[in-house]
PDB file of C-alpha atoms in Angstrom:
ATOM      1  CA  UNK A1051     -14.888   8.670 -18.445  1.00 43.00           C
ATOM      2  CA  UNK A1052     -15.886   7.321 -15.106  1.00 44.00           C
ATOM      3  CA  UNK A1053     -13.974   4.814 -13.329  1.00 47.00           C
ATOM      4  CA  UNK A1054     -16.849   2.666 -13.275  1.00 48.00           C
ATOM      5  CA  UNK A1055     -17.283   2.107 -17.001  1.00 81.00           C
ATOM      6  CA  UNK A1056     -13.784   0.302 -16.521  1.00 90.00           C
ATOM      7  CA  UNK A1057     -13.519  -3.178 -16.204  1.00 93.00           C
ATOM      8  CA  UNK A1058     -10.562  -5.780 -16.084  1.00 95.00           C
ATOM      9  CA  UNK A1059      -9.996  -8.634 -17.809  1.00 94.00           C
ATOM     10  CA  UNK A1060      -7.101 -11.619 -17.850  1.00 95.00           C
ATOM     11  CA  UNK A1061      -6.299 -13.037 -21.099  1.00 94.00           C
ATOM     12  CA  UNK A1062      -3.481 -15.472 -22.823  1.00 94.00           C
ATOM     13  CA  UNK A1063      -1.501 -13.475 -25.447  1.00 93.00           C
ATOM     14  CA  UNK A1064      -3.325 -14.772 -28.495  1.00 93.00           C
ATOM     15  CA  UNK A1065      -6.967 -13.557 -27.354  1.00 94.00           C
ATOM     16  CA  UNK A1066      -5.867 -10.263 -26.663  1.00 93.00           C
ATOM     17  CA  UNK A1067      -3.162 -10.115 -29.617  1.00 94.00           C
ATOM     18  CA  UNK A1068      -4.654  -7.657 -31.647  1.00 93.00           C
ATOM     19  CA  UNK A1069      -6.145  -5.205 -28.893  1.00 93.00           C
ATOM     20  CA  UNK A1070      -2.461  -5.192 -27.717  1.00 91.00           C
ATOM     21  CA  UNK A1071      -0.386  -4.355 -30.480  1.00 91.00           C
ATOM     22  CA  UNK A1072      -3.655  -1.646 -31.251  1.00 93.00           C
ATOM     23  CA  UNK A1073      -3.090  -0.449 -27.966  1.00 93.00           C
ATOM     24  CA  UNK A1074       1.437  -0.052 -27.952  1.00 90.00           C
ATOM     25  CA  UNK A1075       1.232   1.386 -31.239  1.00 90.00           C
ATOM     26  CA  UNK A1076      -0.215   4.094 -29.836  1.00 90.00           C
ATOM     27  CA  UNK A1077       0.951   4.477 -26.449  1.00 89.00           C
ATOM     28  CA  UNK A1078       4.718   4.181 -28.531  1.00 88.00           C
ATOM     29  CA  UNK A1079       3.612   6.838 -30.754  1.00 88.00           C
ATOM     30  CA  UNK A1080       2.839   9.620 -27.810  1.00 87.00           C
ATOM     31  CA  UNK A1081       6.304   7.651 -25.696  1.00 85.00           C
ATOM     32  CA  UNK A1082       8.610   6.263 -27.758  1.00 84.00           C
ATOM     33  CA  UNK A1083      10.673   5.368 -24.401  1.00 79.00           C
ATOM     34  CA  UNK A1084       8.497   2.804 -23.671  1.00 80.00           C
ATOM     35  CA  UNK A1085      10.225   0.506 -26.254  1.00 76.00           C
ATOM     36  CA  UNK A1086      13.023   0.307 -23.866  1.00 72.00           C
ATOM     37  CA  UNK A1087      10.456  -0.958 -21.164  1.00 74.00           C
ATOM     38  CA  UNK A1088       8.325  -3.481 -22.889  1.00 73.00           C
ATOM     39  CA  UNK A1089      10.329  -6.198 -23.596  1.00 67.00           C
ATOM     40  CA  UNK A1090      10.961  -9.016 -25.760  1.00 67.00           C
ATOM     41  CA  UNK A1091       7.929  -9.763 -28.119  1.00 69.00           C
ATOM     42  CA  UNK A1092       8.519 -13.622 -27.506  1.00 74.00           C
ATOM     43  CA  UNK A1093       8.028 -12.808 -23.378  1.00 82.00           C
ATOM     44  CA  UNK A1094       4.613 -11.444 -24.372  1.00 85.00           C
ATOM     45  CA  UNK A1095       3.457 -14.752 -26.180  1.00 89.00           C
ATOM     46  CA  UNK A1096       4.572 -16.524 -23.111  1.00 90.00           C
ATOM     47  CA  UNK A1097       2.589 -14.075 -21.003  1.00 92.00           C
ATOM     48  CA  UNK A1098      -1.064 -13.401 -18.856  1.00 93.00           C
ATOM     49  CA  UNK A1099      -1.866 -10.251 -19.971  1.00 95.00           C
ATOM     50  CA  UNK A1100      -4.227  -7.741 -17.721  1.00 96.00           C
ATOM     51  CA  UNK A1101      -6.404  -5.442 -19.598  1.00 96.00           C
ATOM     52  CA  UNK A1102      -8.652  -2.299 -18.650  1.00 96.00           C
ATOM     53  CA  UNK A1103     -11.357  -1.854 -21.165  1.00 95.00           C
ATOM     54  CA  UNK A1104     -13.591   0.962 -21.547  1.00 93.00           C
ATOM     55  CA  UNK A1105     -17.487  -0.027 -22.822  1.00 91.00           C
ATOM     56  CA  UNK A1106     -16.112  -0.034 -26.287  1.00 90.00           C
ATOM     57  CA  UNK A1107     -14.084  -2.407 -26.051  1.00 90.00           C
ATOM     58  CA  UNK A1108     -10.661   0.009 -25.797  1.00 92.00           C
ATOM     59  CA  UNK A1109      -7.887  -0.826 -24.021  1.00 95.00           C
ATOM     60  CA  UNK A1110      -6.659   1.845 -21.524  1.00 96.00           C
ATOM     61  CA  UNK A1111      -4.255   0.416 -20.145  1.00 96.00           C
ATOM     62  CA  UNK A1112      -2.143  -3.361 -19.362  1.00 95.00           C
ATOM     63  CA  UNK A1113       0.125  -5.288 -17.229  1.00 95.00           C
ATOM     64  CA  UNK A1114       1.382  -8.684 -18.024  1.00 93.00           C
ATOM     65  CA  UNK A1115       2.478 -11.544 -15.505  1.00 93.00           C
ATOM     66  CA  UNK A1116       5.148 -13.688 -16.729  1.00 92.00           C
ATOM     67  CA  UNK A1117       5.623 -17.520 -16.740  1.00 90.00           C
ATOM     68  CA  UNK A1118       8.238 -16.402 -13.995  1.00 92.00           C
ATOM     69  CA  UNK A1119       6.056 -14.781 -11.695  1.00 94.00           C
ATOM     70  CA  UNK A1120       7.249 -11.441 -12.467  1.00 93.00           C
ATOM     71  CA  UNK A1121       4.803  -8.279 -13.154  1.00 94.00           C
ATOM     72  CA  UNK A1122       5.120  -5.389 -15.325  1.00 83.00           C
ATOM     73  CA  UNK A1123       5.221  -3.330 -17.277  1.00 88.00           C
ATOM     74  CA  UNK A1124       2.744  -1.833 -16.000  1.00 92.00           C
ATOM     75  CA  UNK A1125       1.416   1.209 -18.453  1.00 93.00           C
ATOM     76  CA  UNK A1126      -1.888   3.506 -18.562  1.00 94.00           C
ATOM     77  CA  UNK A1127      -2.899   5.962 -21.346  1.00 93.00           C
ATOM     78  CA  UNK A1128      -2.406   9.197 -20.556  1.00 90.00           C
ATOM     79  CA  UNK A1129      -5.888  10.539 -20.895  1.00 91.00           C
ATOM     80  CA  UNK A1130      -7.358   7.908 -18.267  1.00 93.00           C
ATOM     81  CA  UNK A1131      -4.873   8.372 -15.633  1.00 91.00           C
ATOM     82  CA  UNK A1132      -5.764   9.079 -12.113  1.00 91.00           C
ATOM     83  CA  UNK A1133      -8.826   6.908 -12.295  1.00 92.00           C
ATOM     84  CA  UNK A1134      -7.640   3.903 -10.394  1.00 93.00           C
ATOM     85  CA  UNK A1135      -7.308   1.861 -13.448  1.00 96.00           C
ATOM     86  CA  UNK A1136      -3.471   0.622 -12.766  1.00 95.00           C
ATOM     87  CA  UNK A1137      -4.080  -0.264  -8.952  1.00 94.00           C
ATOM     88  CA  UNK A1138      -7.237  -1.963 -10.490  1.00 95.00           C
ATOM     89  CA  UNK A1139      -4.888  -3.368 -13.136  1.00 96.00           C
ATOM     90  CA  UNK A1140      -2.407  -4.608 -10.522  1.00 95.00           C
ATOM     91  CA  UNK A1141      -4.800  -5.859  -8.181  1.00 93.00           C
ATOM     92  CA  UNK A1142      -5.866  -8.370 -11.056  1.00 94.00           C
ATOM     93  CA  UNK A1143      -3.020  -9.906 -11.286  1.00 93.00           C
ATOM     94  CA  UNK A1144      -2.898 -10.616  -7.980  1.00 93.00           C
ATOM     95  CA  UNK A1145      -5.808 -12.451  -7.931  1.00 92.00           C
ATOM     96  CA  UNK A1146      -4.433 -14.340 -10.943  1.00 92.00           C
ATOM     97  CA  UNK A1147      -0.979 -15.332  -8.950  1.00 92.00           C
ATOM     98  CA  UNK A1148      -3.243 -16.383  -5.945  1.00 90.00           C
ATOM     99  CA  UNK A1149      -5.642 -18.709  -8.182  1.00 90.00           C
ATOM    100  CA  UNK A1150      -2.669 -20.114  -9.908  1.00 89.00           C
ATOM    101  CA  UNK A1151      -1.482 -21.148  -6.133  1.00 91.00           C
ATOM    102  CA  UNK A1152       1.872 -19.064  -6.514  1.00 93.00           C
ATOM    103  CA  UNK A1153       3.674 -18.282  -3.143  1.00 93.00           C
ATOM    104  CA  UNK A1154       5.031 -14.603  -4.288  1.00 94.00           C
ATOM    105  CA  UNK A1155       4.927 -11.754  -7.555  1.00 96.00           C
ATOM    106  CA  UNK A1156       7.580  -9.992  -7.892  1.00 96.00           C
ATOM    107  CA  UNK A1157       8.618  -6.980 -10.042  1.00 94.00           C
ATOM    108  CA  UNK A1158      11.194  -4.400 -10.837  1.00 92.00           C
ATOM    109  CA  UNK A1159       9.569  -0.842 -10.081  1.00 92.00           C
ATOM    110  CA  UNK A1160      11.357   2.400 -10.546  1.00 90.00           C
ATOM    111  CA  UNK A1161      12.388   3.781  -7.021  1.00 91.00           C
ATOM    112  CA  UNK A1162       9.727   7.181  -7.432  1.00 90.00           C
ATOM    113  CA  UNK A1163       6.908   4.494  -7.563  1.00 91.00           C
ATOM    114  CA  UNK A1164       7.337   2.382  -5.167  1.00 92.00           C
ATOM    115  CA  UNK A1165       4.578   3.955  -3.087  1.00 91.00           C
ATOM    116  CA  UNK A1166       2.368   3.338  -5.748  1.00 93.00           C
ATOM    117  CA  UNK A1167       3.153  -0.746  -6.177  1.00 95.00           C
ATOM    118  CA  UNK A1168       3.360  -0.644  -2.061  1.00 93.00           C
ATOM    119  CA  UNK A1169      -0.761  -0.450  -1.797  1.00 90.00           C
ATOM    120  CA  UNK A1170      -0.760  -3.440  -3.586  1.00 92.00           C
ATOM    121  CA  UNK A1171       1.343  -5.223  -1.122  1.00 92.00           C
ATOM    122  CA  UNK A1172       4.452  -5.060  -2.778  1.00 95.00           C
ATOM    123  CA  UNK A1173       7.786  -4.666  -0.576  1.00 96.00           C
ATOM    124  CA  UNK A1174      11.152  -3.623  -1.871  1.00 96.00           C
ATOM    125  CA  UNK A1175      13.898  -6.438  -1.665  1.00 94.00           C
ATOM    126  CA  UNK A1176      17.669  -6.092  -2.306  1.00 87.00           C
ATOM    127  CA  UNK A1177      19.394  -3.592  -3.361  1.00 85.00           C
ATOM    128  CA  UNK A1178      18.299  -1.001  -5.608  1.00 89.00           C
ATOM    129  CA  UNK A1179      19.885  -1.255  -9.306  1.00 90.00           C
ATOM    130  CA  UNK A1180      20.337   2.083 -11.702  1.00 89.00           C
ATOM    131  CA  UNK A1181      19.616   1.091 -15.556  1.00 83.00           C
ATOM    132  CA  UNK A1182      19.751   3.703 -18.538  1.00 78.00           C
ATOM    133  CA  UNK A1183      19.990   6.333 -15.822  1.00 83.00           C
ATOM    134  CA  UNK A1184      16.961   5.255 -13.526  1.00 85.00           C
ATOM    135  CA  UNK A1185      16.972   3.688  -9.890  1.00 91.00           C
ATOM    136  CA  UNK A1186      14.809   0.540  -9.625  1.00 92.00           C
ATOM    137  CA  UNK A1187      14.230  -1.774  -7.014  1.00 94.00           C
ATOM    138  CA  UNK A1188      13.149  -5.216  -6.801  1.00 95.00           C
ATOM    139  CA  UNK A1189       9.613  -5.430  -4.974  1.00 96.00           C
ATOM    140  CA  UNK A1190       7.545  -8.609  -3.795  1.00 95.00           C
ATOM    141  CA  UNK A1191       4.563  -9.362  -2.929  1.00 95.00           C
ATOM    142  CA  UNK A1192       3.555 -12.514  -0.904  1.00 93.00           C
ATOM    143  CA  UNK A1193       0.115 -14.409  -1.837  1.00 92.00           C
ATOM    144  CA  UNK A1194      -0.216 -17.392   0.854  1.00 87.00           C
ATOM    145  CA  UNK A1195       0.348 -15.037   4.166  1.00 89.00           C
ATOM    146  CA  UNK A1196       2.478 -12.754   5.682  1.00 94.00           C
ATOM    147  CA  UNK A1197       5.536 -11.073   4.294  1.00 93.00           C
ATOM    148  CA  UNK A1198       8.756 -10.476   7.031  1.00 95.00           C
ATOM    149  CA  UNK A1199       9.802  -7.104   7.332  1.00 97.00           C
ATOM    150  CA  UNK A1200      13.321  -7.013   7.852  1.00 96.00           C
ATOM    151  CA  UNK A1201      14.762  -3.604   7.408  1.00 96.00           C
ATOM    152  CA  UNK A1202      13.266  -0.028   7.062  1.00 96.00           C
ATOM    153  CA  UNK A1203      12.527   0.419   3.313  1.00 94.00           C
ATOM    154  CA  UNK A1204      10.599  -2.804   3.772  1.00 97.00           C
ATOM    155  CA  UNK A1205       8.972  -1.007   7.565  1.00 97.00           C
ATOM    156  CA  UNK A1206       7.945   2.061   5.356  1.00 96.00           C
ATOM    157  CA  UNK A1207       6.201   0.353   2.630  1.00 96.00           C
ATOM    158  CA  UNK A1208       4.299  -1.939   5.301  1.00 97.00           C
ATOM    159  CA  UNK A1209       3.265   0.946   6.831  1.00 97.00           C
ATOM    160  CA  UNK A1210       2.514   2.917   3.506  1.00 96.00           C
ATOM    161  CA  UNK A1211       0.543   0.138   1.660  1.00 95.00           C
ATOM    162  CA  UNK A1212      -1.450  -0.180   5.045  1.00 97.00           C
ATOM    163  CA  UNK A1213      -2.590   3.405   5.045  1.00 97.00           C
ATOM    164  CA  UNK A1214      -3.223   3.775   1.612  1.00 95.00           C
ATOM    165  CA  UNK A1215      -5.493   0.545   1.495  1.00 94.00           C
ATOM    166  CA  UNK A1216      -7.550   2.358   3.688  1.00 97.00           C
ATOM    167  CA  UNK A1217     -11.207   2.037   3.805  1.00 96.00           C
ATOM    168  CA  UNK A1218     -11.986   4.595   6.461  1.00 97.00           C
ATOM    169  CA  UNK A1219     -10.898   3.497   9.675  1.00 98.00           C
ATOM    170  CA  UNK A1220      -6.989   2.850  10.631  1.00 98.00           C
ATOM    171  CA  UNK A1221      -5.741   2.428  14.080  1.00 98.00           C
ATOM    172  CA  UNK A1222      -2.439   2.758  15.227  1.00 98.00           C
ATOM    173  CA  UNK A1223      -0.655   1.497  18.370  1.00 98.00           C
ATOM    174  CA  UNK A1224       3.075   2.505  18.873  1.00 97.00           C
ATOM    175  CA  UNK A1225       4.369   3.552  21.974  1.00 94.00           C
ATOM    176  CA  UNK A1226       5.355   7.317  21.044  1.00 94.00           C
ATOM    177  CA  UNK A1227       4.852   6.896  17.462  1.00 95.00           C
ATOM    178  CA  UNK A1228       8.261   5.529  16.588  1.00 95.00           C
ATOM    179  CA  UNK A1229      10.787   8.277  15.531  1.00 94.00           C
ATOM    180  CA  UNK A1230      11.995   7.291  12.059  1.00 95.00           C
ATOM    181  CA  UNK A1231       9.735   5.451  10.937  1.00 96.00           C
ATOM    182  CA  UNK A1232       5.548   7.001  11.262  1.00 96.00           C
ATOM    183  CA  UNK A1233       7.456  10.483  10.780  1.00 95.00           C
ATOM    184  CA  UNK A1234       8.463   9.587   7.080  1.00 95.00           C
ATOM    185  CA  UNK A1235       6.945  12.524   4.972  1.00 95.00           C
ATOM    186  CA  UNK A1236       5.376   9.650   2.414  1.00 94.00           C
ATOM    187  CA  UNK A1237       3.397   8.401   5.135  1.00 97.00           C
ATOM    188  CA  UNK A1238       2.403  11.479   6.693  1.00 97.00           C
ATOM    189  CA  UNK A1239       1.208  12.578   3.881  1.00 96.00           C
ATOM    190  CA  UNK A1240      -0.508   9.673   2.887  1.00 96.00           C
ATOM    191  CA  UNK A1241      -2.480   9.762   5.790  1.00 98.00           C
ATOM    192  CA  UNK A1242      -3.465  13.374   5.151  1.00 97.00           C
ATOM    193  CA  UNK A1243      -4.398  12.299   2.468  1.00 96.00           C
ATOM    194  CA  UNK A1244      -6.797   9.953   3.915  1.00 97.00           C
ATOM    195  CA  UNK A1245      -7.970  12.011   6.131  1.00 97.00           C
ATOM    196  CA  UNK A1246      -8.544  14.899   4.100  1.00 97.00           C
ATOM    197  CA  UNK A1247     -10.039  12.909   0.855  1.00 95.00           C
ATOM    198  CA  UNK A1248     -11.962   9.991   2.196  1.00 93.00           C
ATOM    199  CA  UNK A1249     -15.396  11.099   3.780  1.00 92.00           C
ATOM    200  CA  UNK A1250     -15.942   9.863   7.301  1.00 94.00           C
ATOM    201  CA  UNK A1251     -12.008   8.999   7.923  1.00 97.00           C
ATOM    202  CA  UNK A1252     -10.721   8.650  11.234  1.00 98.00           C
ATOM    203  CA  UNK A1253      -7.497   7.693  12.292  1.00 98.00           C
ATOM    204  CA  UNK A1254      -7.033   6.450  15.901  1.00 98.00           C
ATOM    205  CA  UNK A1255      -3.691   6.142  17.790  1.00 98.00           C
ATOM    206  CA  UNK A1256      -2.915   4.312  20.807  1.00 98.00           C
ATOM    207  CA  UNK A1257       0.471   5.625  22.387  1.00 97.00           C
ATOM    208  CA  UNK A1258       2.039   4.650  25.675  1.00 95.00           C
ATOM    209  CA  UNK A1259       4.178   7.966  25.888  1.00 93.00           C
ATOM    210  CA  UNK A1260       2.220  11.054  24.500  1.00 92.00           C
ATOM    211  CA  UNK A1261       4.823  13.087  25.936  1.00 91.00           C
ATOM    212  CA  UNK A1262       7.731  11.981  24.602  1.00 92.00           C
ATOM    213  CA  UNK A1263       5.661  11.844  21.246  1.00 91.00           C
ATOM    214  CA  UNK A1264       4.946  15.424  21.550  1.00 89.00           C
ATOM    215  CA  UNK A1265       8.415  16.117  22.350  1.00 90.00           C
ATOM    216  CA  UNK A1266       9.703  14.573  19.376  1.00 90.00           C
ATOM    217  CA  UNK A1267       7.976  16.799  17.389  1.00 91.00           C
ATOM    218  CA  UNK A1268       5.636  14.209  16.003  1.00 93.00           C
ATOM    219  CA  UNK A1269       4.452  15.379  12.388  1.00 96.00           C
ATOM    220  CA  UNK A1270       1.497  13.016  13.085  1.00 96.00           C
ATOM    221  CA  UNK A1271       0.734  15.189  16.388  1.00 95.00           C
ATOM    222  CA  UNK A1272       0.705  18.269  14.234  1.00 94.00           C
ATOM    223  CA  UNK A1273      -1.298  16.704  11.609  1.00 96.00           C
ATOM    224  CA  UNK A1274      -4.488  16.203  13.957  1.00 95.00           C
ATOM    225  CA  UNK A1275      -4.129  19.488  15.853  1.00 93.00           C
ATOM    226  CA  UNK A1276      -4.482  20.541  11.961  1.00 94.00           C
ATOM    227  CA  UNK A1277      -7.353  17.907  11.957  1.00 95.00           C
ATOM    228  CA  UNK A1278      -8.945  17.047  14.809  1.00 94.00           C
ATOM    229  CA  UNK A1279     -12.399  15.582  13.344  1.00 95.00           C
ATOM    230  CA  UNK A1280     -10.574  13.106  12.111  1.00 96.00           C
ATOM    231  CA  UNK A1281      -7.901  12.099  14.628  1.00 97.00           C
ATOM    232  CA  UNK A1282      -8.412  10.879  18.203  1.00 96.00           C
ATOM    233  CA  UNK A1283      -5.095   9.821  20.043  1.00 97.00           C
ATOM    234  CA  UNK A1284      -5.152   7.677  23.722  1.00 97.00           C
ATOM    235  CA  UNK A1285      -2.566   6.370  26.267  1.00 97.00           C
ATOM    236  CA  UNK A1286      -2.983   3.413  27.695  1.00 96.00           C
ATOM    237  CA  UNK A1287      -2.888   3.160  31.571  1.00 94.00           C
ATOM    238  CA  UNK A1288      -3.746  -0.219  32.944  1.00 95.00           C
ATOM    239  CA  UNK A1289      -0.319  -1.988  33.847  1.00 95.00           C
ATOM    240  CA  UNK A1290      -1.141  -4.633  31.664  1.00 95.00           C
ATOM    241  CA  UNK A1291      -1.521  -2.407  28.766  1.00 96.00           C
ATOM    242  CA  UNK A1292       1.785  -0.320  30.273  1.00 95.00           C
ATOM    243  CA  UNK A1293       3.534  -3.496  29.721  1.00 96.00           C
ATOM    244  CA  UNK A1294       2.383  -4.671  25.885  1.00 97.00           C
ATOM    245  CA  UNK A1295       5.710  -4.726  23.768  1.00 96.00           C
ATOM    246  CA  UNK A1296       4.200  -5.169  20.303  1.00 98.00           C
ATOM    247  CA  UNK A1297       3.207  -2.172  18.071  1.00 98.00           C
ATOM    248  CA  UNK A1298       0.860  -2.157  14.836  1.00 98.00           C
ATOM    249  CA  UNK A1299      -0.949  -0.640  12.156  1.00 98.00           C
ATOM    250  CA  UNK A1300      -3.704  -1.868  10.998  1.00 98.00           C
ATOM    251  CA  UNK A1301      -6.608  -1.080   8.651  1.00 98.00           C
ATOM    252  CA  UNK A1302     -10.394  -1.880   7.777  1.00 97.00           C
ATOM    253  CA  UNK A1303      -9.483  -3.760   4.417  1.00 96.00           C
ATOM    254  CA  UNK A1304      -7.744  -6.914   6.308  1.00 96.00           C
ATOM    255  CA  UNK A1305      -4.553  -5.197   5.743  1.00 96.00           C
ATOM    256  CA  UNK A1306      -1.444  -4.725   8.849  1.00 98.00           C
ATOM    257  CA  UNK A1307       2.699  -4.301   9.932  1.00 98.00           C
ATOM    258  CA  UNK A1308       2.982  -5.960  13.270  1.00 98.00           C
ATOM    259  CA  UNK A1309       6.308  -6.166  14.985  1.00 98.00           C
ATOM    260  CA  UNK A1310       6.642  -7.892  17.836  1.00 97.00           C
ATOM    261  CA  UNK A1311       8.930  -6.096  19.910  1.00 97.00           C
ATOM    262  CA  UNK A1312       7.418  -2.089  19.345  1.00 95.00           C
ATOM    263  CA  UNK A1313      11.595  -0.784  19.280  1.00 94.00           C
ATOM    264  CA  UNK A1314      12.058  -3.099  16.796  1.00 96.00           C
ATOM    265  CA  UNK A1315      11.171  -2.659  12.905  1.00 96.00           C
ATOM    266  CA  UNK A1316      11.440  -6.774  12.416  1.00 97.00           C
ATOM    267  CA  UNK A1317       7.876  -8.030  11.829  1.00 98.00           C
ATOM    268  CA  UNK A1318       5.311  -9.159   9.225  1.00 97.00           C
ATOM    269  CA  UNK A1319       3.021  -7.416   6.936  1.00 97.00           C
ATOM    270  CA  UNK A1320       0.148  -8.853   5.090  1.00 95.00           C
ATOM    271  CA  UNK A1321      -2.743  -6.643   2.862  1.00 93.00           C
ATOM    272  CA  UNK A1322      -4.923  -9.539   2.605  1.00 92.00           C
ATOM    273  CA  UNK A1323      -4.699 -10.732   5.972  1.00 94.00           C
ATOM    274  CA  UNK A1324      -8.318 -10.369   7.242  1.00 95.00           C
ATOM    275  CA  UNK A1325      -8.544 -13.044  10.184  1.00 96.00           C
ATOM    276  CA  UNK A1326      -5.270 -11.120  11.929  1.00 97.00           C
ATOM    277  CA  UNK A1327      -6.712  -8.022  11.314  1.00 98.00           C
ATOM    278  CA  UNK A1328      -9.827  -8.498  12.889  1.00 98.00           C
ATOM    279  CA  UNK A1329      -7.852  -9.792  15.961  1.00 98.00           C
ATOM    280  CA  UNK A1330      -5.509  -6.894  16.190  1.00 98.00           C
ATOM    281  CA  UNK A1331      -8.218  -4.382  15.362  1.00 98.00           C
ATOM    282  CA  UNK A1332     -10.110  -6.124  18.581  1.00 98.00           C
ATOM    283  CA  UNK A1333      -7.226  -6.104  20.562  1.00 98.00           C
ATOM    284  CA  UNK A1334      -7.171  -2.414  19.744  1.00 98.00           C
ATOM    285  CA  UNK A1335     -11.156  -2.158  20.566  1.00 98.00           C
ATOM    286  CA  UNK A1336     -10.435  -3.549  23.764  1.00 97.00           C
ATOM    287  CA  UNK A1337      -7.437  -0.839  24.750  1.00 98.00           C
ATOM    288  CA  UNK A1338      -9.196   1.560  23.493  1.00 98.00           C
ATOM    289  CA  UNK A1339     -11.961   1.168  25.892  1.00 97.00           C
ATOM    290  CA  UNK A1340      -8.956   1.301  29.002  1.00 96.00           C
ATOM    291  CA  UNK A1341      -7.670   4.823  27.901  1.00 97.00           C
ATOM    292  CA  UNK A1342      -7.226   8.045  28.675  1.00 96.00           C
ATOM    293  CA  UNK A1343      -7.953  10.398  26.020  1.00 95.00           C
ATOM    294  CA  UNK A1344      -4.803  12.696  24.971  1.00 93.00           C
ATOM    295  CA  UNK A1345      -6.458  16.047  25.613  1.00 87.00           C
ATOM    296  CA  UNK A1346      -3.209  17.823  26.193  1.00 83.00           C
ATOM    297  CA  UNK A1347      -2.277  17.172  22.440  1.00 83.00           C
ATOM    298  CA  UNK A1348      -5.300  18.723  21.239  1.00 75.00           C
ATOM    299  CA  UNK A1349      -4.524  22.343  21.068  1.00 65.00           C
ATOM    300  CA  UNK A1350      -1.933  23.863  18.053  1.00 51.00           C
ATOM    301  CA  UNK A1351       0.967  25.367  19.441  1.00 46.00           C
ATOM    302  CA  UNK A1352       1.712  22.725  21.976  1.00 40.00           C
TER     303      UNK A1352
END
C-alpha cells in the first residue's frame, strides 16, 4: 500500500463508532498491552477521533484529542507502519486544535518517542514520570506562536523537530556549533538522515569559529567531510557579522529554534512559524553572501 492511497479524516465518536471498535478489536488481538493504553471507554465518547483510511474504507490507524486538549493514544497497524501515516495522523489533529482556536496540545509520550512527537512540534515539559515500568514525559505543542525553550531537553527537541521537518534546505548559524547541544547523536543522525534520504538536500552552516568547531571534534564537521555534496559550511568576517550574538536553525517548511544570546539555550521555537522563518532564512541569505567558505574543513582526517 502506498502512502498516497491514505487519507485522514476527523470525526465525533459516534460517526466513527463502529470503524473504531472494528479497528481495537484487532489491533488488541495482535497487542493485548494496548488495553492498558487506551483508556476509559466514556473518554472516547467525549473525544475527536483522527482516522487513516485506506480506499476501502479501513482504518489503519487513530489518535483521539480530548475535550482537555490532550492527544493520544496514538496507534498504527503493524502492517502499514513506516508510511507516514501517524505523523500524518498527528499532524491532523493539529490542525483540529488550531481551528478550534486552542492555545496548546499536549500529551504524555513514552521517553523512546519523543523524537517522533518532536517533528510535530511537540516539546517535553516537566519532569519525566515512570508508569507500569515505562518513562514518559509530558510534551506540548503551542498553536498561536512560538513555544519558549527553557532548558536542554526542550533545546534538543527544537532543534530535532526543525531538522526532521525538513523540506530540503536547512541552514544553521551557531558560532562553533554549540558543544552539547548540535553534537547530540539524535540530531546528528537525523540530519544524516536528511542528507542521505532526501534528494537534493543541503545543509548550510554559518559558524563564527570553524576552528574551535573543528577542535571540538564536531560530529557535524565529520558528517560533511563524509558528505560534502550536501554540506557547505562559512565563517562570517565582516565585524558586523563578527559581532551578531543570536544563533538559529531554521528550515524550508516555516519551521525554527532561535535563541537570542548564541551561549545561551533560552529561546523560542515554532514549526509553523513561516513569516520568522522567511526573515531568519534572509538574514542567513544575506551572511551568506559576506563569507568565507570553510575550505580547511573540507578534507577527512583534519
Amino acid at each position: 500500500m502506498t502512502r498516497a492511497e491514505v487519507r485522514i479524516e476527523v470525526a465525533p465518536y459516534p460517526a466513527v463508532q463502529a470503524a473504531l471498535q472494528r479497528f481495537w478489536q484487532d489491533a488488541l488481538a495482535q497487542e493485548p498491552a494496548l488495553a492498558a493504553i487506551r483508556g476509559a471507554a466514556a473518554l472516547e465518547l467525549l473525544s475527536l477521533h483522527a482516522l487513516a483510511l485506506d480506499d476501502a474504507q479501513r482504518v489503519l490507524g487513530t489518535v483521539r484529542l480530548t475535550p482537555d486538549r490532550r492527544v493520544g493514544p496514538l496507534y498504527v497497524a503493524t502492517a502499514v507502519r513506516g508510511q507516514g501515516i501517524g505523523q500524518a495522523l498527528l499532524a491532523r489533529l493539529v490542525e483540529s486544535g488550531r481551528q478550534h482556536a486552542w492555545p496548546a496540545l499536549t500529551l504524555e509520550a513514552p521517553v523512546d518517542f519523543q523524537a517522533f512527537y518532536a517533528r510535530q512540534g511537540f516539546i517535553p515539559v516537566g519532569d519525566v514520570s515512570i508508569r507500569d515500568g515505562v518513562d514518559y514525559q509530558q510534551m506540548r505543542r503551542a498553536l498561536n506562536g512560538a513555544l519558549a525553550i527553557e532548558t536542554l531537553p526542550q533545546a534538543a527537541a527544537a532543534c530535532l523537530g526543525t531538522v526532521q521537518a525538513t523540506r530540503r534546505t536547512l541552514c544553521l548559524y551557531s558560532r562553533e556549533l554549540d558543544p552539547g547541544l548540535l553534537d547530540q547523536p539524535a540530531l546528528v543522525q537525523a540530519i544524516r538522515r536528511l542528507c542521505t534520504g532526501t534528494r537534493d538536500a543541503m545543509v548550510q552552516i554559518l559558524l563564527h569559529d570553524a576552528l574551535a568547531a573543528q577542535q571540538a571534534s564536531s560530529p557535524l564537521i565529520a558528517l560533511s567531510q563524509r558528505l560534502p555534496s550536501r554540506f557547505t559550511l562559512r565563517q562570517v568576517q565582516d565585524p558586523v557579522d563578527q559581532a551578531y550574538a543570536s544563533a538559529y536553525v531554521v528550515n524550508d517548511r516555516g519551521g525554527y529554534y532561535f535563541r537570542t544570546l548564541g551561549n545561551r539555550l533560552e529561546g523560542e521555537a515554532d514549526m509553523d512559524g513561516a513569516g520568522r522563518a522567511r526573515q531568519l532564512r534572509a538574514m542567513f541569505a544575506s551572511v551568506w553572501e559576506r563569507a568565507r567558505p570553510c575550505t580547511e574543513l573540507r578534507a577527512l582526517g583534519l
